[in-house]
């Protein structure tokens, strides 16, 4: 069975600074990877996904992530954050044989953007 | 149009009561899910339905029962509510390779 680790429970960063949110996964088979964002008192919204092809994936709101199979990582990056990026970010993995269903979510990383 | 809608948004009830949360999706997705998010934001899958068949049933108490009248609806019924059931419950749906689409959540408070 797959698992997901997000090592940083909280990441404070100043506005306009770059940020990286780390995600590592464990699986014995091929996987699909996703990042979701949850703004306060809202549901989860898909930021980006990796299914196959280019290992650098671009998503909404200026975020991107890079799939690194050898390091089993899928870190999320943004070159310049805004106050509005303050939210909880979840990494999720699905085994390829499940066709992107039956996710396992990481514990989340709280990104706080400071003025 | 809301893709995945769940009602009610807030639910406050006393211990021992029975309550239901409804979920509907208009995306034509094959699979629907219920997740529980605790106070630490941890997401735990409770159930999923694929074409009206239960395909995941994690170790949740049998006081929780999913009901799916058709593939666009997955309701969650909870009997004999306990304080520990207080959480935010999310409905979601998915189709192959699409990722999940989530509802906006139901905040359940048991007093």
Short mmCIF file of C-alpha atoms in Angstrom, two decimals:
data_model
loop_
_atom_site.label_atom_id
_atom_site.label_comp_id
_atom_site.label_asym_id
_atom_site.label_seq_id
_atom_site.Cartn_x
_atom_site.Cartn_y
_atom_site.Cartn_z
CA UNK A 1 0.00 0.00 0.00
CA UNK A 2 1.13 3.51 -0.71
CA UNK A 3 1.85 6.24 1.85
CA UNK A 4 2.60 9.95 1.76
CA UNK A 5 4.83 12.06 3.98
CA UNK A 6 4.79 15.83 4.23
CA UNK A 7 7.69 16.62 6.53
CA UNK A 8 6.76 20.23 7.23
CA UNK A 9 3.53 20.69 9.15
CA UNK A 10 3.88 24.49 8.98
CA UNK A 11 5.80 26.77 6.62
CA UNK A 12 5.86 30.52 7.31
CA UNK A 13 7.20 32.68 4.50
CA UNK A 14 7.21 36.39 3.69
CA UNK A 15 5.19 37.75 0.82
CA UNK A 16 6.97 37.65 -2.57
CA UNK A 17 9.50 35.10 -1.30
CA UNK A 18 9.82 31.67 -2.95
CA UNK A 19 8.45 28.59 -1.25
CA UNK A 20 8.85 24.82 -1.51
CA UNK A 21 6.48 22.38 0.18
CA UNK A 22 7.91 18.90 0.42
CA UNK A 23 6.15 15.65 -0.38
CA UNK A 24 7.60 12.14 -0.35
CA UNK A 25 5.71 8.97 -1.13
CA UNK A 26 6.18 5.25 -0.76
CA UNK A 27 4.78 2.71 -3.17
CA UNK A 28 5.88 -0.55 -4.74
CA UNK A 29 4.11 0.23 -8.02
CA UNK A 30 3.75 3.14 -10.41
CA UNK A 31 1.85 6.09 -9.00
CA UNK A 32 -0.03 9.21 -9.93
CA UNK A 33 0.61 12.27 -7.77
CA UNK A 34 -1.55 15.26 -6.89
CA UNK A 35 -1.41 18.48 -4.91
CA UNK A 36 -4.54 19.99 -3.42
CA UNK A 37 -5.07 23.32 -1.65
CA UNK A 38 -7.62 23.98 1.08
CA UNK A 39 -8.41 27.61 1.86
CA UNK A 40 -9.93 28.34 5.29
CA UNK A 41 -13.42 26.90 5.71
CA UNK A 42 -13.49 25.55 2.18
CA UNK A 43 -13.17 22.22 0.40
CA UNK A 44 -10.07 20.95 -1.36
CA UNK A 45 -9.18 22.24 -4.81
CA UNK A 46 -6.85 20.54 -7.29
CA UNK A 47 -3.63 22.50 -7.88
CA UNK A 48 -1.88 20.12 -10.23
CA UNK A 49 -1.32 16.47 -11.03
CA UNK A 50 1.36 14.22 -12.44
CA UNK A 51 0.18 11.26 -14.49
CA UNK A 52 3.01 10.69 -16.98
CA UNK A 53 5.33 12.53 -19.35
CA UNK A 54 7.29 15.61 -18.32
CA UNK A 55 8.33 15.45 -14.70
CA UNK A 56 7.79 19.20 -14.27
CA UNK A 57 4.12 19.92 -13.89
CA UNK A 58 2.58 23.37 -13.88
CA UNK A 59 -0.65 24.08 -12.06
CA UNK A 60 -2.96 26.90 -11.18
CA UNK A 61 -2.05 30.08 -9.30
CA UNK A 62 1.60 29.93 -10.42
CA UNK A 63 2.43 26.68 -8.63
CA UNK A 64 4.54 23.91 -10.12
CA UNK A 65 5.81 20.56 -8.91
CA UNK A 66 8.53 18.19 -10.00
CA UNK A 67 8.25 14.42 -9.92
CA UNK A 68 11.51 12.73 -8.93
CA UNK A 69 11.15 8.97 -9.16
CA UNK A 70 14.58 8.13 -7.73
CA UNK A 71 13.90 10.23 -4.64
CA UNK A 72 10.19 9.34 -4.56
CA UNK A 73 9.37 13.00 -4.19
CA UNK A 74 6.86 15.46 -5.61
CA UNK A 75 7.73 18.84 -4.13
CA UNK A 76 5.54 21.87 -4.74
CA UNK A 77 7.11 25.23 -5.55
CA UNK A 78 6.14 28.81 -6.21
CA UNK A 79 8.71 31.50 -7.06
CA UNK A 80 6.84 34.36 -5.38
CA UNK A 81 3.98 33.87 -2.92
CA UNK A 82 1.08 36.17 -2.14
CA UNK A 83 -0.91 36.68 1.03
CA UNK A 84 -3.78 34.88 -0.71
CA UNK A 85 -1.70 31.68 -0.91
CA UNK A 86 -2.13 31.19 2.84
CA UNK A 87 -3.84 27.80 3.08
CA UNK A 88 -3.39 24.11 3.85
CA UNK A 89 -1.69 22.09 1.12
CA UNK A 90 -2.15 18.35 0.70
CA UNK A 91 -0.10 15.94 -1.36
CA UNK A 92 -1.88 12.77 -2.50
CA UNK A 93 -0.85 9.56 -4.24
CA UNK A 94 -2.82 7.02 -6.19
CA UNK A 95 -1.51 3.77 -7.56
CA UNK A 96 -1.50 3.81 -11.35
CA UNK A 97 -3.54 0.62 -11.49
CA UNK A 98 -6.33 2.54 -9.71
CA UNK A 99 -6.36 5.12 -12.53
CA UNK A 100 -6.09 8.10 -10.22
CA UNK A 101 -8.65 6.97 -7.69
CA UNK A 102 -8.43 5.67 -4.13
CA UNK A 103 -6.11 8.41 -2.94
CA UNK A 104 -3.91 8.39 0.09
CA UNK A 105 -3.43 11.93 1.40
CA UNK A 106 -0.48 13.31 3.29
CA UNK A 107 -1.04 15.05 6.64
CA UNK A 108 -0.94 18.50 5.07
CA UNK A 109 1.35 21.54 5.27
CA UNK A 110 0.06 24.84 6.55
CA UNK A 111 1.52 27.67 4.44
CA UNK A 112 1.36 31.06 6.14
CA UNK A 113 2.34 34.04 4.01
CA UNK A 114 3.40 37.00 6.11
CA UNK A 115 3.24 40.66 5.01
CA UNK B 1 -23.56 24.84 -11.25
CA UNK B 2 -21.82 23.29 -8.27
CA UNK B 3 -20.01 20.12 -9.35
CA UNK B 4 -20.15 18.34 -5.97
CA UNK B 5 -22.67 19.68 -3.52
CA UNK B 6 -23.26 18.48 0.00
CA UNK B 7 -25.84 19.50 2.55
CA UNK B 8 -26.05 20.73 5.19
CA UNK B 9 -22.95 22.92 5.47
CA UNK B 10 -23.20 23.03 9.26
CA UNK B 11 -24.81 20.49 11.56
CA UNK B 12 -25.03 20.82 15.34
CA UNK B 13 -26.70 17.98 17.19
CA UNK B 14 -26.83 16.22 20.54
CA UNK B 15 -25.13 12.97 21.44
CA UNK B 16 -27.23 9.93 20.64
CA UNK B 17 -29.05 11.52 17.72
CA UNK B 18 -29.17 10.11 14.18
CA UNK B 19 -28.29 12.41 11.29
CA UNK B 20 -27.69 12.28 7.55
CA UNK B 21 -25.48 14.25 5.20
CA UNK B 22 -26.36 14.35 1.53
CA UNK B 23 -24.01 14.55 -1.45
CA UNK B 24 -24.70 14.96 -5.14
CA UNK B 25 -22.36 15.27 -8.11
CA UNK B 26 -23.25 16.42 -11.61
CA UNK B 27 -19.94 15.49 -13.24
CA UNK B 28 -20.90 12.03 -14.39
CA UNK B 29 -18.09 10.54 -12.32
CA UNK B 30 -18.14 6.82 -11.57
CA UNK B 31 -16.78 6.90 -8.04
CA UNK B 32 -17.83 8.87 -4.97
CA UNK B 33 -16.18 9.09 -1.55
CA UNK B 34 -16.66 10.24 2.00
CA UNK B 35 -13.70 11.63 3.92
CA UNK B 36 -13.44 12.73 7.53
CA UNK B 37 -11.15 15.65 8.36
CA UNK B 38 -10.25 15.93 12.02
CA UNK B 39 -9.22 19.00 13.98
CA UNK B 40 -5.62 18.56 12.88
CA UNK B 41 -6.70 18.65 9.22
CA UNK B 42 -5.88 14.98 8.70
CA UNK B 43 -7.99 13.43 5.94
CA UNK B 44 -9.17 9.87 6.41
CA UNK B 45 -11.17 7.98 3.84
CA UNK B 46 -14.36 6.45 5.16
CA UNK B 47 -16.12 4.98 2.15
CA UNK B 48 -16.15 4.95 -1.60
CA UNK B 49 -18.77 3.77 -4.05
CA UNK B 50 -18.17 2.78 -7.63
CA UNK B 51 -21.23 2.21 -9.77
CA UNK B 52 -23.31 1.63 -6.64
CA UNK B 53 -20.92 -0.93 -5.20
CA UNK B 54 -18.93 -0.37 -2.04
CA UNK B 55 -15.30 -0.82 -2.92
CA UNK B 56 -13.56 0.63 0.13
CA UNK B 57 -14.80 0.39 3.66
CA UNK B 58 -12.11 1.50 6.07
CA UNK B 59 -12.32 0.64 9.75
CA UNK B 60 -15.07 3.05 10.64
CA UNK B 61 -17.73 2.26 13.23
CA UNK B 62 -20.80 0.56 11.87
CA UNK B 63 -22.82 3.53 13.16
CA UNK B 64 -21.76 5.12 9.87
CA UNK B 65 -23.54 3.82 6.79
CA UNK B 66 -23.23 5.11 3.23
CA UNK B 67 -26.25 4.98 0.98
CA UNK B 68 -26.12 5.49 -2.78
CA UNK B 69 -29.48 5.53 -4.58
CA UNK B 70 -27.69 6.16 -7.90
CA UNK B 71 -24.22 6.99 -9.11
CA UNK B 72 -24.80 10.73 -8.73
CA UNK B 73 -25.62 10.53 -5.02
CA UNK B 74 -23.81 9.22 -1.97
CA UNK B 75 -25.40 10.00 1.37
CA UNK B 76 -23.87 9.38 4.78
CA UNK B 77 -26.08 8.29 7.66
CA UNK B 78 -24.78 8.33 11.21
CA UNK B 79 -26.54 6.61 14.12
CA UNK B 80 -26.09 7.32 17.82
CA UNK B 81 -23.76 10.26 17.36
CA UNK B 82 -20.82 10.57 19.74
CA UNK B 83 -18.64 13.53 20.72
CA UNK B 84 -15.73 12.04 18.77
CA UNK B 85 -17.73 12.20 15.56
CA UNK B 86 -17.31 15.98 15.53
CA UNK B 87 -15.31 16.79 12.40
CA UNK B 88 -15.64 18.11 8.89
CA UNK B 89 -16.96 15.53 6.46
CA UNK B 90 -16.13 15.88 2.77
CA UNK B 91 -17.80 14.23 -0.15
CA UNK B 92 -15.77 13.79 -3.35
CA UNK B 93 -16.10 12.20 -6.74
CA UNK B 94 -13.63 11.02 -9.36
CA UNK B 95 -13.30 9.57 -12.80
CA UNK B 96 -10.22 7.73 -14.08
CA UNK B 97 -7.20 10.06 -14.16
CA UNK B 98 -9.25 13.13 -13.29
CA UNK B 99 -8.32 13.40 -9.65
CA UNK B 100 -10.91 14.14 -7.01
CA UNK B 101 -13.47 16.91 -7.04
CA UNK B 102 -14.49 17.79 -3.50
CA UNK B 103 -17.60 19.25 -2.02
CA UNK B 104 -17.34 22.20 0.33
CA UNK B 105 -17.69 20.09 3.46
CA UNK B 106 -20.14 19.58 6.31
CA UNK B 107 -18.97 20.72 9.73
CA UNK B 108 -20.55 18.35 12.25
CA UNK B 109 -20.54 19.37 15.90
CA UNK B 110 -21.85 16.91 18.47
CA UNK B 111 -22.68 18.43 21.85
#
